[in-house]
Coordinates of C-alpha atoms and ligand atoms in Angstrom, one line a residue:
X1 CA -45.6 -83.6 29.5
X2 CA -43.8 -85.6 26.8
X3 CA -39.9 -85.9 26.7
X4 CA -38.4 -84.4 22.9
X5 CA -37.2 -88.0 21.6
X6 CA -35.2 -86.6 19.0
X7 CA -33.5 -84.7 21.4
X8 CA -33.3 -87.5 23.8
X9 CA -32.1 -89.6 21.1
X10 CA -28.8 -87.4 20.1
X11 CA -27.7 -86.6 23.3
X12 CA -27.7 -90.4 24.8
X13 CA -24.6 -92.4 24.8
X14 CA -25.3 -95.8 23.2
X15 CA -22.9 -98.8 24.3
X16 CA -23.0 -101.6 22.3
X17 CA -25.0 -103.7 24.7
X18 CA -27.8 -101.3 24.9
X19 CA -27.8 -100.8 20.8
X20 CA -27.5 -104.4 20.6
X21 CA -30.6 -104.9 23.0
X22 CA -32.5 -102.1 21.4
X23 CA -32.6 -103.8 18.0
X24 CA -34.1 -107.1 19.6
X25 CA -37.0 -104.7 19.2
X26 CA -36.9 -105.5 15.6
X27 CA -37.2 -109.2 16.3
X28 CA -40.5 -109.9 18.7
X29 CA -39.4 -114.2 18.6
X30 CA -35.8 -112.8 20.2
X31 CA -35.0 -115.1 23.6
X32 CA -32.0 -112.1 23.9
X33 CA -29.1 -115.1 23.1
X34 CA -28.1 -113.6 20.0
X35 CA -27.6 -110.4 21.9
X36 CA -25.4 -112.3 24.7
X37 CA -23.7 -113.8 21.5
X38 CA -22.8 -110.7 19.9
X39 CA -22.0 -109.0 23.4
X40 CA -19.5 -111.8 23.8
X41 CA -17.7 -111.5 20.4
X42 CA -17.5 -107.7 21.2
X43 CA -15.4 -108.5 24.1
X44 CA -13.4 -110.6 22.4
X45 CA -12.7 -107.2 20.2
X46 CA -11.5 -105.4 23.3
X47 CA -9.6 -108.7 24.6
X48 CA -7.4 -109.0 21.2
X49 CA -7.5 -105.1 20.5
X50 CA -5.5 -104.4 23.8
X51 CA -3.4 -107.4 23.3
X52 CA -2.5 -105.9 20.1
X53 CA -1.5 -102.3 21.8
X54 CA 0.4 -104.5 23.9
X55 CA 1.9 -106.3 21.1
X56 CA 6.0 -104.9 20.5
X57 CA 5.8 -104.5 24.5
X58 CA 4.8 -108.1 25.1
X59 CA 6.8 -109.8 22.0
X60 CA 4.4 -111.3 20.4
X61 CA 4.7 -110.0 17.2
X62 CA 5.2 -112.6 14.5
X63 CA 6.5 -115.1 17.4
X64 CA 5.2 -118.5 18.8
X65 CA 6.5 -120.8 21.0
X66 CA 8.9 -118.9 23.1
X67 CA 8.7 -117.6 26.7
X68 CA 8.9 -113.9 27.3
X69 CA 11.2 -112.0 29.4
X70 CA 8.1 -112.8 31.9
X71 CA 8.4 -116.3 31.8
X72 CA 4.6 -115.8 30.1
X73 CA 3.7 -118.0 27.2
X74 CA 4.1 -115.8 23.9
X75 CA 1.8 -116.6 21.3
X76 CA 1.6 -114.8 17.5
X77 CA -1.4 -112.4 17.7
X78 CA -3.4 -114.3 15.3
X79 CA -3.3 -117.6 17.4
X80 CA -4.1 -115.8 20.2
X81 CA -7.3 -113.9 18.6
X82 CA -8.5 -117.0 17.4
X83 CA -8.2 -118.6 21.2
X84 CA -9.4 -115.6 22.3
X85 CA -13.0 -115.7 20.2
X86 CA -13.0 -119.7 20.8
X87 CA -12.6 -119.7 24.9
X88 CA -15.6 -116.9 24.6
X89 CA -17.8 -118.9 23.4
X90 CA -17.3 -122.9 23.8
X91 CA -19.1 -123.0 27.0
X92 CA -22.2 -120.4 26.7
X93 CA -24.7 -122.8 25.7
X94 CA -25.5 -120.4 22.2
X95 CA -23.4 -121.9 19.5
X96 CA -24.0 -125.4 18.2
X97 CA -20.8 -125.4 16.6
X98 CA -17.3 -122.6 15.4
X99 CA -15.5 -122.6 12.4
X100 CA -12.3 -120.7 11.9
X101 CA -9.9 -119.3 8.9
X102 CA -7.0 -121.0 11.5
X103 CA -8.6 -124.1 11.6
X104 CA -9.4 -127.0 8.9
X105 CA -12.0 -128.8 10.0
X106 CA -15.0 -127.1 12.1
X107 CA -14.6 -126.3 16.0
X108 CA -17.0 -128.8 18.0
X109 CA -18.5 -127.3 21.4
X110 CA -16.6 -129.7 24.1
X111 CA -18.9 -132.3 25.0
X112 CA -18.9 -131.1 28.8
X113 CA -20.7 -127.4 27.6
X114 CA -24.4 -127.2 26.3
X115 CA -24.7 -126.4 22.7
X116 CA -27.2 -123.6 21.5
X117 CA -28.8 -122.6 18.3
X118 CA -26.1 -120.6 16.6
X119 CA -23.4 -120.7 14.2
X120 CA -20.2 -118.8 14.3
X121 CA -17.8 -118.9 11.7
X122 CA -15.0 -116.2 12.0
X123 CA -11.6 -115.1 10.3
X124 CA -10.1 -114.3 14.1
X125 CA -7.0 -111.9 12.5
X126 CA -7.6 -111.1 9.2
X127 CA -4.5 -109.3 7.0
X128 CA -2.1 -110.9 9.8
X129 CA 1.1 -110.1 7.3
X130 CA -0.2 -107.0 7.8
X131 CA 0.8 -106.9 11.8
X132 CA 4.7 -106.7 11.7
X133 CA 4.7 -103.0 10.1
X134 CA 2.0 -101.7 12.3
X135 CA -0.9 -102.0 9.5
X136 CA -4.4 -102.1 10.7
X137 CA -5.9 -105.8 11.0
X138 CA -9.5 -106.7 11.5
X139 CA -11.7 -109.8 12.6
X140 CA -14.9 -110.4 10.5
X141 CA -17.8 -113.1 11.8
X142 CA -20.8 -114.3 10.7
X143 CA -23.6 -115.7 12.8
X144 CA -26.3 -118.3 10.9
X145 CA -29.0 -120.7 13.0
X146 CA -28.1 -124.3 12.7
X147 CA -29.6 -126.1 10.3
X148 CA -29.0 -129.9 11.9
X149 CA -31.4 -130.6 14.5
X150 CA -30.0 -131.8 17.4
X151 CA -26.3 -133.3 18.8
X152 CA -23.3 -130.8 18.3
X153 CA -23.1 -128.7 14.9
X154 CA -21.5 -130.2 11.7
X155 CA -19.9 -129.0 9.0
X156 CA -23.6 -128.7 7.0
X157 CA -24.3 -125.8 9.6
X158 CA -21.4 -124.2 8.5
X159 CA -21.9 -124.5 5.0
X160 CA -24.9 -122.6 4.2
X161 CA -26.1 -119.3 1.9
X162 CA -24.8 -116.0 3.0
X163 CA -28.8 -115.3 2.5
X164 CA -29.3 -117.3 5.5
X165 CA -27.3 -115.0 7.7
X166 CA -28.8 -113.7 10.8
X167 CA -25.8 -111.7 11.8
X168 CA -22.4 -110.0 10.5
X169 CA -19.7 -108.0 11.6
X170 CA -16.2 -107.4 11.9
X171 CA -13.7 -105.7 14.2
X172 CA -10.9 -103.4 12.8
X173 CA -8.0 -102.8 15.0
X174 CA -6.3 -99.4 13.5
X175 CA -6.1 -95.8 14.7
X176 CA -9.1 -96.5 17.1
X177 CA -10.6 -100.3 17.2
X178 CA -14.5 -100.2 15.9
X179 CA -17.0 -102.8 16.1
X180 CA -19.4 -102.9 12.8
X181 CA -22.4 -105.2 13.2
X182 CA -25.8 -105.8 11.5
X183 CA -28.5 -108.2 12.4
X184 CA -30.8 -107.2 8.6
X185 CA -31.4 -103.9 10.1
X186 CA -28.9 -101.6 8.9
X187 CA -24.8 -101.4 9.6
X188 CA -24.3 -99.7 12.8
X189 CA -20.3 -98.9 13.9
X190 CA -19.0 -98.5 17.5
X191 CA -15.7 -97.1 18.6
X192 CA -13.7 -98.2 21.6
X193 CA -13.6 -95.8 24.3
X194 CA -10.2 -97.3 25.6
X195 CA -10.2 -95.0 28.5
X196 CA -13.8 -96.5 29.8
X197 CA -13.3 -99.6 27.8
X198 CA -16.4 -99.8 26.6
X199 CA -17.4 -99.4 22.7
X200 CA -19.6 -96.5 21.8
X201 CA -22.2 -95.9 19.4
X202 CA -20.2 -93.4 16.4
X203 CA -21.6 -94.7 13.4
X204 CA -25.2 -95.0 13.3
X205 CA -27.4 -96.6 10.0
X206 CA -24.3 -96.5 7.9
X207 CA -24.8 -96.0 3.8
X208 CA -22.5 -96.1 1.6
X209 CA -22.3 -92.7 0.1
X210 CA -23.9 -92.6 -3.9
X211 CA -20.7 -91.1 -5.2
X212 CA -17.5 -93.2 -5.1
X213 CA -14.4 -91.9 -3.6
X214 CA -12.1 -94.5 -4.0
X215 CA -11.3 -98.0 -5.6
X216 CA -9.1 -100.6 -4.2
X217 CA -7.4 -103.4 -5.7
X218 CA -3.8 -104.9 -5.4
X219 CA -2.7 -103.2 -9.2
X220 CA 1.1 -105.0 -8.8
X221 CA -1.5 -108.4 -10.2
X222 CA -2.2 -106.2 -13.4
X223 CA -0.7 -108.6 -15.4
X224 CA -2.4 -111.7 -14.3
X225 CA -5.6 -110.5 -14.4
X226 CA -8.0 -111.5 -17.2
X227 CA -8.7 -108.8 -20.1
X228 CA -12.1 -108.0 -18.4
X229 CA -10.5 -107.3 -15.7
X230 CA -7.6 -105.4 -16.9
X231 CA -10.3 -103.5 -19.3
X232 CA -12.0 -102.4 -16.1
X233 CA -9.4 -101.2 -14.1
X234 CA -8.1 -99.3 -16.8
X235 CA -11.7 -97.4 -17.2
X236 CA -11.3 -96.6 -13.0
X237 CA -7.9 -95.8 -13.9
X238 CA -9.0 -93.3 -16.7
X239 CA -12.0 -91.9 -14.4
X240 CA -9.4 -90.8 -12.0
X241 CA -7.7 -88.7 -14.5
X242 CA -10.5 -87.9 -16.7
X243 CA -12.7 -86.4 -14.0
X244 CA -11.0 -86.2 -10.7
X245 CA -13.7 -87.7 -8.9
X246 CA -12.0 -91.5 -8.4
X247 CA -9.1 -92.0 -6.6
X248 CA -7.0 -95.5 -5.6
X249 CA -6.0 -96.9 -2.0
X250 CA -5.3 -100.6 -1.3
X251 CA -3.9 -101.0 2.2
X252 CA -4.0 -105.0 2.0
X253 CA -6.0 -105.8 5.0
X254 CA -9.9 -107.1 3.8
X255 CA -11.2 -105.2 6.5
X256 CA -9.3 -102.0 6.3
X257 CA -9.9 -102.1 2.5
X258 CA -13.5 -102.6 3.1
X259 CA -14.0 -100.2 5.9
X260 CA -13.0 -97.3 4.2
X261 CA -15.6 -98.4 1.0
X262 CA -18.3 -98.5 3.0
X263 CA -17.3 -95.3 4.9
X264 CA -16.4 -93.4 1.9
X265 CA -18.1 -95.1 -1.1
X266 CA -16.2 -97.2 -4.4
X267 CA -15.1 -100.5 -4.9
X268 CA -12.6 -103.1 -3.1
X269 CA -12.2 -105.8 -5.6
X270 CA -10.1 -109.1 -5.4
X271 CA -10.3 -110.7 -8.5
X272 CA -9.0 -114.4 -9.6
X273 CA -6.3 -114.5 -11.9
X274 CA -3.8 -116.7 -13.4
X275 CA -1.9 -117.9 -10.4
X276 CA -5.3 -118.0 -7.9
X277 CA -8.2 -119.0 -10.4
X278 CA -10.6 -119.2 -7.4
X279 CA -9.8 -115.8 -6.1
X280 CA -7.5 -115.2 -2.7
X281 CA -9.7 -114.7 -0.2
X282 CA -12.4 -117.1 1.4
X283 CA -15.9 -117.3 0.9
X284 CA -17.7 -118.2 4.1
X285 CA -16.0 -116.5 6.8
X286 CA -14.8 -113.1 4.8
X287 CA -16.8 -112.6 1.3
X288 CA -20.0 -113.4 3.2
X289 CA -20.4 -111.6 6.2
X290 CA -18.6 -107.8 4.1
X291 CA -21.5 -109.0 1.2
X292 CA -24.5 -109.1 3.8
X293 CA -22.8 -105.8 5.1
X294 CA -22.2 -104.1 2.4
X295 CA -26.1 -104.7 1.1
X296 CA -27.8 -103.8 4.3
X297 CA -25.7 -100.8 3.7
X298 CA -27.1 -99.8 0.2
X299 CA -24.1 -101.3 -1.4
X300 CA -23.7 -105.0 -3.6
X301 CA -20.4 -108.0 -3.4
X302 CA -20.5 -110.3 -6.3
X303 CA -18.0 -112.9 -7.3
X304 CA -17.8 -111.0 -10.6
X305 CA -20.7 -113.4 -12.1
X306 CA -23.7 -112.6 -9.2
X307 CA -24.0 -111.5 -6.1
X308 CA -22.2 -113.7 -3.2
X309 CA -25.2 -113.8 -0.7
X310 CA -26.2 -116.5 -3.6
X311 CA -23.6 -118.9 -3.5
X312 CA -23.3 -121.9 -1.2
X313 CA -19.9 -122.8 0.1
X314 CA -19.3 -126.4 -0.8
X315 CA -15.8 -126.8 1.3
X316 CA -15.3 -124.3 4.9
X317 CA -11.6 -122.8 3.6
X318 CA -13.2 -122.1 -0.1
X319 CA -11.6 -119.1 -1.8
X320 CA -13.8 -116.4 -4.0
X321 CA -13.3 -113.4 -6.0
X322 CA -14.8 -110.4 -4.9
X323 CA -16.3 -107.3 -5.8
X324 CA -17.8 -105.4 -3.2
X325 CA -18.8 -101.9 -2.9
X326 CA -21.0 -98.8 -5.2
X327 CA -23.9 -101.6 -6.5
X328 CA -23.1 -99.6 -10.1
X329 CA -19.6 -100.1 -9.9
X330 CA -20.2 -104.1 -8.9
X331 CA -22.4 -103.9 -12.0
X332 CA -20.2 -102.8 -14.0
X333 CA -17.1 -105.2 -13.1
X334 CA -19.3 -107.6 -13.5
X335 CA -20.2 -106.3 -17.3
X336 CA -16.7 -106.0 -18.5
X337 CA -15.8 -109.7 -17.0
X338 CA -19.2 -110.5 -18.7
X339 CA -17.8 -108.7 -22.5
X340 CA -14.7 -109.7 -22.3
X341 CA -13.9 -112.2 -19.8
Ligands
AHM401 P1 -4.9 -113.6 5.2 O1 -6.2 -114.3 5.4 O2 -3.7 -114.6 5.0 O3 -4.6 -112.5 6.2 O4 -5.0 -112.9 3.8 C1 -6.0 -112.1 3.5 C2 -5.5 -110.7 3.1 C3 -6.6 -109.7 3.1 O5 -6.7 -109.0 4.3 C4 -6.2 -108.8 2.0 O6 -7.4 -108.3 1.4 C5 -5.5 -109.7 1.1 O7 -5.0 -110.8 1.8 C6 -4.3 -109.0 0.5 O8 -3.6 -109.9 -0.4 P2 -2.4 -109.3 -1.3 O9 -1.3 -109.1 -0.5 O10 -2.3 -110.5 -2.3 O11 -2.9 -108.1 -2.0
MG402 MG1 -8.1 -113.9 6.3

């Protein structure tokens, strides 16, 4: 007698560990260390997401240096995230080598620990000014194989085409904290269960809907934006009143801003201008990993010339425009800056 799969397959719960292990299916060479790897940076999500519910009880909002009414060491909340991910993973024997938004230069496996094959580069606390007025926050990762051979990882692991990602994902910390991974096998989102602690399969094979809800840029840069840019936002801005069917939200966190794209469909964009001629935000550790996201989700990211899976990051801290979201509404940025710069 057989068992009714789809049946079977509605009414399971899915943790993260068993999705994660499920989709080693699509990968027959898998030893299972990327699956430890991305089990471990999940728990670094439930680590800094209860440390943040914690966060106006505990002081540690905005604050460094100081002693608590404990006696306990405060730290800011994006100094602790970013310990947080590091102390996870320095002595697993997976990574050859970290690199951080909060750090310059890369973060070397001590020399005590084995290295591995893999390459973690992460923004731990991502939209940090955001955490003072209670403003969702995310962390975003990206997982390559080393390039170098053998020794620790260098900076030339670090450095490499968002095409040669194996693994992305980030973490946002708002109403409920989720977990958003892919491994080139769709986007799958998981929401913390606080009261088992334990994230949960809610969001399975996300697409991006075809029809664009919202757009999302920072408008108060209007005037330092390039004509091309201007021109377009104007055309979203005349869409909205034109047909209804295009709204505006910018909350000012990447991964907030970006979540609700992919969830609801449009475009975040974050374009250079006069005072930030490379764009704001940075290239390896939070344009790649929401690109490679955003396209295993149906969805495009380019810089506003081509698509950002294509470029290769020259420095670790380099900055980027981007356009991510609708693949015709990426086109069509990229049209305008192409007419009229
Ligand atoms: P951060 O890395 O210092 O946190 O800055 C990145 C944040 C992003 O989360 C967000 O998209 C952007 O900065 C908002 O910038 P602005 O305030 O200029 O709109
Ligand atoms: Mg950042």
């Amino acid at each position: 007698m057989g068992v009714d799969k789809n049946k079977f397959k509605t009414d399971k719960i899915v943790t993260i560990e068993r999705h994660i292990l499920e989709q080693q299916r699509f990968h027959p060479e898998a030893t299972g260390v990327l699956t430890q790897l991305l089990y471990d940076i999940a728990l670094a999500g439930k680590m800094i997401a209860s440390q943040m519910s914690r966060a106006g009880l505990a002081q540690i909002l905005g604050k460094t240096g100081d002693t608590n009414v404990q006696g306990e060491q405060v730290m800011k909340l994006d100094r602790l995230a970013d310990e947080t991910i590091y102390i996870l993973n320095d002595h697993t024997g997976r990574l050859a080598v970290m690199a951080s938004e909060e750090h310059e230069d890369v973060l070397s496996i001590p020399d005590e620990y084995p290295v591995g094959k893999y390459v973690l580069l992460f923004d731990p606390l991502d939209g940090s000014s955001n955490i003072d007025f209670n403003v969702g926050v995310g962390t975003i990762f990206a997982i390559y194989q080393r390039v170098t051979k053998e020794g620790r990882g260098t900076m030339e692991d670090c450095l490499q085409p968002g095409r040669n990602l194996v693994a992305a994902g980030y973490i946002v910390y708002g109403a409920s904290t989720m977990f958003v991974y892919t491994t080139g096998h769709g986007v799958h989102g998981f929401t913390l269960d606080p009261s088992i602690g334990e994230f949960l399969l809610s969001h399975e094979d996300i697409r991006i809907p075809n029809i664009p809800t919202y757009y999302s840029v920072n408008q108060g840069y209007f005037t330092r934006w390039s004509p091309g840019i201007q021109k377009y936002t104007q055309h979203l801005q005349s869409m909205t009143s034109e047909t209804k069917s295009i709204s505006m939200r910018y909350v000012g966190s990447l991964v907030v801003d970006f979540h609700r794209t992919l969830l609801s469909g449009g475009i975040f964009y974050y374009p250079a201008d006069i005072s930030k001629p490379e764009g704001k935000l940075r290239l390896a550790y939070e344009a790649v990993p929401l690109a490679y996201i955003i396209e295993q989700a149906g969805g495009s990211a380019s810089n506003g010339y081509g698509p950002i899976l294509d470029v290769t990051p020259t420095s670790l801290h380099q900055r980027s425009a981007l356009y991510v979201g609708n693949t015709e509404m990426v086109k069509e940025a990229e049209d305008y800056i192409r007419i009229y710069g």
